[in-house]
Amino acid sequence: MSVPEGFAPVPLSLYVHVPWCVQKCPYCDFNSHAARGQIPEAEYVAALIADLESALPLVWGRRVVSVFFGGGTPSLLSGQSIETLLSAFHARLPLIHGAEVTLEANPGTVEAEKFAAFRAAGVNRLSLGIQSFNPAHLRVLGRIHDDREACRAIGIAARYFDNFNLDLMYGLPQQSHAEALADLEQALEFAPPHLSCYQLTLEPNTAFAAMPPELPESDVCADMQEAIEARLADAGYGHYETSAFARPGRQCKHNLNYWTFGDYLGIGAGAHGKRTVP
């Protein structure tokens, strides 16, 4: 198919899906599955590369502005696997110089010990699923880490990455307004370049949907949201997307490409893409 004269392709991102977790969180409706024993890592890496190769004719000659490893829990993969994948991407796609490469990571001890390897492999942005620093709330959410592991993981992340995100949730079962703000204050002590703050919602076909926990009233959650937004504004974070807040110049380029109707190529078990056709 010929390209119309003057047509300029929109930016292109690459999304890489890793479907396994240590255990499935009761609120999660993503395409993710608790690993039963050793995951087939080498086989999956090969399948991801083959998936990319099959899609290459759709994006010939287009440059990639960002790569995002999502899940699931991509930090279950080894640093060597991430390096193999990024090398394969560079060999097959023209990534722009300094392309943003984000990897979602679990704060659990085993994953945190891999952060240096991820940085050496070419990851330059880490996204940590903290959710809360309150041990009781972490247990209710089914997280495999506690508050001490969360703080340790953030410290390690900050050592190797000057660009990282912390995920927080509010509106948690029996969470008070003060507890939600306490989570935010503890996160701010680490001066993260980027924060994502989400209200917990009960999604169909999840454990929480089957056995709903007691959540704060909607007005209480609205007050939490307003207080979080005000506190982050005071701390110098720009609210650039529904649940995303960033220091100046630290917005997630991958997410911005989604929000500004850019194109993205998805590879992996739960991935899909969007391509602008001239």
Coordinates of C-alpha atoms in Angstrom, one line a residue:
M1 CA 0.0 0.0 0.0
S2 CA 1.4 3.4 -0.9
V3 CA 1.7 6.1 1.7
P4 CA -0.1 9.4 0.9
E5 CA 2.3 12.3 0.2
G6 CA 2.8 14.4 3.4
F7 CA 1.7 11.6 5.7
A8 CA 3.8 11.7 8.9
P9 CA 3.5 8.6 11.1
V10 CA 2.6 9.3 14.8
P11 CA 5.1 8.1 17.4
L12 CA 5.5 4.4 17.9
S13 CA 5.9 2.5 21.3
L14 CA 6.6 -1.1 22.0
Y15 CA 4.7 -2.9 24.8
V16 CA 6.0 -6.3 26.1
H17 CA 3.7 -8.4 28.2
V18 CA 5.0 -10.9 30.8
P19 CA 2.0 -12.8 32.2
W20 CA 3.3 -14.4 35.4
C21 CA 3.1 -13.2 39.0
V22 CA 4.2 -14.9 42.3
Q23 CA 0.6 -14.9 43.3
K24 CA -2.6 -13.2 41.9
C25 CA -3.7 -10.2 43.8
P26 CA -7.4 -10.3 44.7
Y27 CA -8.1 -6.9 43.0
C28 CA -6.3 -7.6 39.7
D29 CA -8.3 -8.1 36.5
F30 CA -5.2 -8.1 34.2
N31 CA -4.1 -11.0 32.1
S32 CA -1.8 -12.4 34.8
H33 CA -1.4 -15.8 36.4
A34 CA 0.3 -17.2 39.5
A35 CA 3.4 -19.0 38.4
R36 CA 3.4 -22.7 39.3
G37 CA 7.0 -23.6 39.8
Q38 CA 9.7 -22.4 37.4
I39 CA 8.4 -20.2 34.6
P40 CA 9.4 -21.2 31.0
E41 CA 11.7 -18.2 30.7
A42 CA 13.8 -19.1 27.8
E43 CA 10.9 -20.4 25.8
Y44 CA 8.9 -17.2 26.5
V45 CA 11.8 -14.9 25.5
A46 CA 12.0 -16.8 22.2
A47 CA 8.2 -16.5 21.7
L48 CA 8.4 -12.7 22.3
I49 CA 11.1 -12.3 19.7
A50 CA 9.1 -14.4 17.2
D51 CA 6.0 -12.4 18.0
L52 CA 7.9 -9.2 17.2
E53 CA 9.3 -10.6 14.0
S54 CA 5.8 -11.5 12.8
A55 CA 4.6 -7.9 13.3
L56 CA 7.6 -6.2 11.7
P57 CA 6.0 -5.7 8.3
L58 CA 3.4 -3.5 10.0
V59 CA 6.0 -1.0 11.2
W60 CA 8.8 -1.1 8.7
G61 CA 11.1 1.9 8.9
R62 CA 9.3 3.4 11.9
R63 CA 11.3 4.5 15.0
V64 CA 10.4 3.4 18.5
V65 CA 10.2 6.1 21.1
S66 CA 9.6 3.9 24.2
V67 CA 9.6 0.3 25.4
F68 CA 7.4 -0.9 28.4
F69 CA 7.7 -4.3 30.1
G70 CA 4.4 -4.8 31.8
G71 CA 2.6 -7.7 33.4
G72 CA 2.1 -9.6 35.4
T73 CA 5.5 -9.1 37.0
P74 CA 8.2 -8.6 34.5
S75 CA 10.8 -8.5 37.2
L76 CA 10.4 -12.3 37.5
L77 CA 12.5 -12.5 34.4
S78 CA 16.3 -12.4 34.8
G79 CA 18.5 -9.5 33.8
Q80 CA 20.0 -11.8 31.1
S81 CA 16.5 -12.3 29.6
I82 CA 15.8 -8.6 29.6
E83 CA 19.2 -8.0 27.9
T84 CA 18.5 -10.7 25.3
L85 CA 15.1 -9.1 24.5
L86 CA 16.4 -5.5 24.3
S87 CA 19.3 -6.7 22.0
A88 CA 16.7 -8.4 19.8
F89 CA 14.6 -5.2 19.7
H90 CA 17.6 -3.1 18.8
A91 CA 18.5 -5.5 16.0
R92 CA 15.0 -5.5 14.5
L93 CA 13.6 -2.0 15.2
P94 CA 15.2 1.5 15.1
L95 CA 14.9 2.7 18.7
I96 CA 15.5 6.5 19.0
H97 CA 18.6 7.5 20.9
G98 CA 17.8 7.6 24.6
A99 CA 14.5 5.8 24.2
E100 CA 12.6 5.3 27.5
V101 CA 12.7 1.7 28.6
T102 CA 10.4 1.0 31.6
L103 CA 10.1 -2.3 33.5
E104 CA 7.4 -2.9 36.1
A105 CA 8.9 -4.5 39.2
N106 CA 7.7 -6.1 42.4
P107 CA 9.2 -4.8 45.6
G108 CA 9.7 -8.4 46.8
T109 CA 13.2 -9.2 48.0
V110 CA 14.2 -11.6 45.1
E111 CA 13.1 -9.1 42.4
A112 CA 14.8 -6.1 44.1
E113 CA 18.1 -8.0 44.0
K114 CA 17.9 -7.9 40.2
F115 CA 17.6 -4.2 39.8
A116 CA 21.3 -3.7 39.0
A117 CA 21.1 -6.3 36.3
F118 CA 18.0 -4.7 34.8
R119 CA 19.9 -1.3 34.6
A120 CA 22.9 -3.0 33.0
A121 CA 20.6 -4.7 30.5
G122 CA 19.4 -1.3 29.2
V123 CA 16.3 -0.6 31.4
N124 CA 16.4 3.1 32.3
R125 CA 13.1 3.5 34.1
L126 CA 11.6 1.3 36.9
S127 CA 8.0 1.2 38.0
L128 CA 7.5 -0.2 41.5
G129 CA 4.2 -1.6 42.6
I130 CA 4.3 -0.4 46.3
Q131 CA 0.5 0.1 46.7
S132 CA 0.8 0.9 50.4
F133 CA 3.3 1.1 53.3
N134 CA 0.7 -0.2 55.8
P135 CA 1.4 -3.9 56.6
A136 CA -2.3 -4.6 57.3
H137 CA -3.4 -3.1 54.0
L138 CA -0.7 -4.9 52.1
R139 CA -1.9 -8.2 53.6
V140 CA -5.5 -7.5 52.6
L141 CA -4.3 -6.6 49.0
G142 CA -2.5 -9.9 48.7
R143 CA 0.9 -8.3 48.2
I144 CA 3.9 -10.5 48.7
H145 CA 6.0 -7.7 50.2
D146 CA 5.8 -5.9 53.5
D147 CA 6.5 -2.2 54.4
R148 CA 10.2 -2.9 55.1
E149 CA 10.7 -4.7 51.8
A150 CA 8.9 -1.8 50.0
C151 CA 11.3 0.8 51.6
R152 CA 14.3 -1.4 50.8
A153 CA 13.3 -1.9 47.2
I154 CA 12.8 1.9 46.7
G155 CA 16.3 2.5 48.1
I156 CA 17.8 0.0 45.7
A157 CA 15.8 1.4 42.8
A158 CA 17.0 5.0 43.5
R159 CA 20.6 3.7 43.6
Y160 CA 20.5 2.4 40.1
F161 CA 17.7 4.5 38.4
D162 CA 17.5 8.3 38.4
N163 CA 14.0 7.8 36.8
F164 CA 11.5 5.6 38.7
N165 CA 7.8 5.5 39.5
L166 CA 6.0 4.4 42.7
D167 CA 2.5 3.0 42.4
L168 CA 0.2 3.8 45.3
M169 CA -3.5 2.9 45.9
Y170 CA -6.1 4.6 48.0
G171 CA -9.6 3.8 49.0
L172 CA -8.4 0.5 50.4
P173 CA -10.5 -1.8 52.6
Q174 CA -11.2 0.0 55.9
Q175 CA -8.6 2.6 55.1
S176 CA -8.9 6.0 56.7
H177 CA -8.2 9.4 55.2
A178 CA -5.2 9.8 57.5
E179 CA -3.8 6.4 56.5
A180 CA -4.1 7.3 52.8
L181 CA -2.2 10.5 53.3
A182 CA 0.4 8.7 55.5
D183 CA 1.2 6.4 52.6
L184 CA 1.7 9.4 50.3
E185 CA 3.9 11.1 52.8
Q186 CA 6.1 8.1 53.2
A187 CA 6.4 7.8 49.4
L188 CA 7.4 11.5 49.2
E189 CA 10.3 10.9 51.6
F190 CA 12.0 9.0 48.8
A191 CA 11.6 11.9 46.4
P192 CA 10.3 9.8 43.5
P193 CA 10.4 11.5 40.1
H194 CA 7.0 10.0 39.3
L195 CA 4.0 8.8 41.3
S196 CA 0.9 6.9 40.2
C197 CA -2.0 7.1 42.6
Y198 CA -5.0 4.9 41.9
Q199 CA -8.3 4.4 43.7
L200 CA -9.0 0.7 44.3
T201 CA -12.0 -0.4 42.3
L202 CA -13.7 -3.8 42.3
E203 CA -13.5 -5.3 38.9
P204 CA -15.5 -8.3 37.6
N205 CA -14.0 -11.8 37.7
T206 CA -11.6 -11.0 40.5
A207 CA -11.4 -12.4 44.0
F208 CA -12.6 -9.1 45.5
A209 CA -15.6 -9.1 43.2
A210 CA -16.6 -12.6 44.4
M211 CA -16.1 -11.6 48.1
P212 CA -16.2 -7.8 48.2
P213 CA -14.3 -6.2 51.1
E214 CA -15.6 -3.2 53.0
L215 CA -14.4 -0.1 51.2
P216 CA -14.5 3.5 52.3
E217 CA -17.6 5.5 51.3
S218 CA -17.4 7.2 47.9
D219 CA -17.3 10.7 49.6
V220 CA -14.4 9.6 51.7
C221 CA -12.5 8.3 48.6
A222 CA -13.2 11.6 46.8
D223 CA -11.8 13.5 49.8
M224 CA -8.7 11.2 49.7
Q225 CA -8.3 12.0 46.0
E226 CA -8.6 15.7 46.4
A227 CA -6.1 15.7 49.3
I228 CA -3.6 13.6 47.4
E229 CA -3.8 15.9 44.4
A230 CA -3.4 19.0 46.5
R231 CA -0.4 17.6 48.4
L232 CA 1.3 16.5 45.3
A233 CA 0.8 19.9 43.7
D234 CA 2.4 21.5 46.8
A235 CA 5.3 19.1 46.4
G236 CA 5.9 20.2 42.8
Y237 CA 4.4 17.3 41.0
G238 CA 2.4 18.0 37.8
H239 CA -0.9 16.1 37.4
Y240 CA -0.6 15.2 33.7
E241 CA -2.8 12.1 33.4
T242 CA -5.8 10.7 35.4
S243 CA -3.7 8.9 38.0
A244 CA -0.2 10.1 37.1
F245 CA 1.9 12.8 38.8
A246 CA 5.5 13.8 37.8
R247 CA 8.3 16.2 38.5
P248 CA 9.0 18.6 35.6
G249 CA 10.4 16.6 32.7
R250 CA 9.7 13.2 34.3
Q251 CA 6.4 12.3 32.7
C252 CA 6.3 8.7 31.4
K253 CA 6.9 9.1 27.7
H254 CA 5.3 5.7 27.0
N255 CA 2.0 6.6 28.8
L256 CA 2.0 10.0 27.1
N257 CA 2.2 8.3 23.8
Y258 CA -1.0 6.4 24.7
W259 CA -2.7 9.5 25.9
T260 CA -1.8 11.6 22.8
F261 CA -3.1 8.8 20.4
G262 CA 0.3 7.6 19.4
D263 CA 0.8 4.1 18.0
Y264 CA 2.0 1.1 19.9
L265 CA 3.0 -2.4 19.0
G266 CA 2.2 -5.1 21.6
I267 CA 3.9 -8.5 21.9
G268 CA 3.3 -11.2 24.4
A269 CA 0.5 -13.2 25.8
G270 CA -1.8 -10.4 26.9
A271 CA -0.7 -7.6 24.5
H272 CA -2.5 -5.7 21.8
G273 CA -1.5 -2.8 19.6
K274 CA -2.9 0.2 17.8
R275 CA -1.6 1.4 14.4
T276 CA -2.6 4.5 12.4
V277 CA -3.2 3.5 8.8
P278 CA -2.7 6.3 6.2

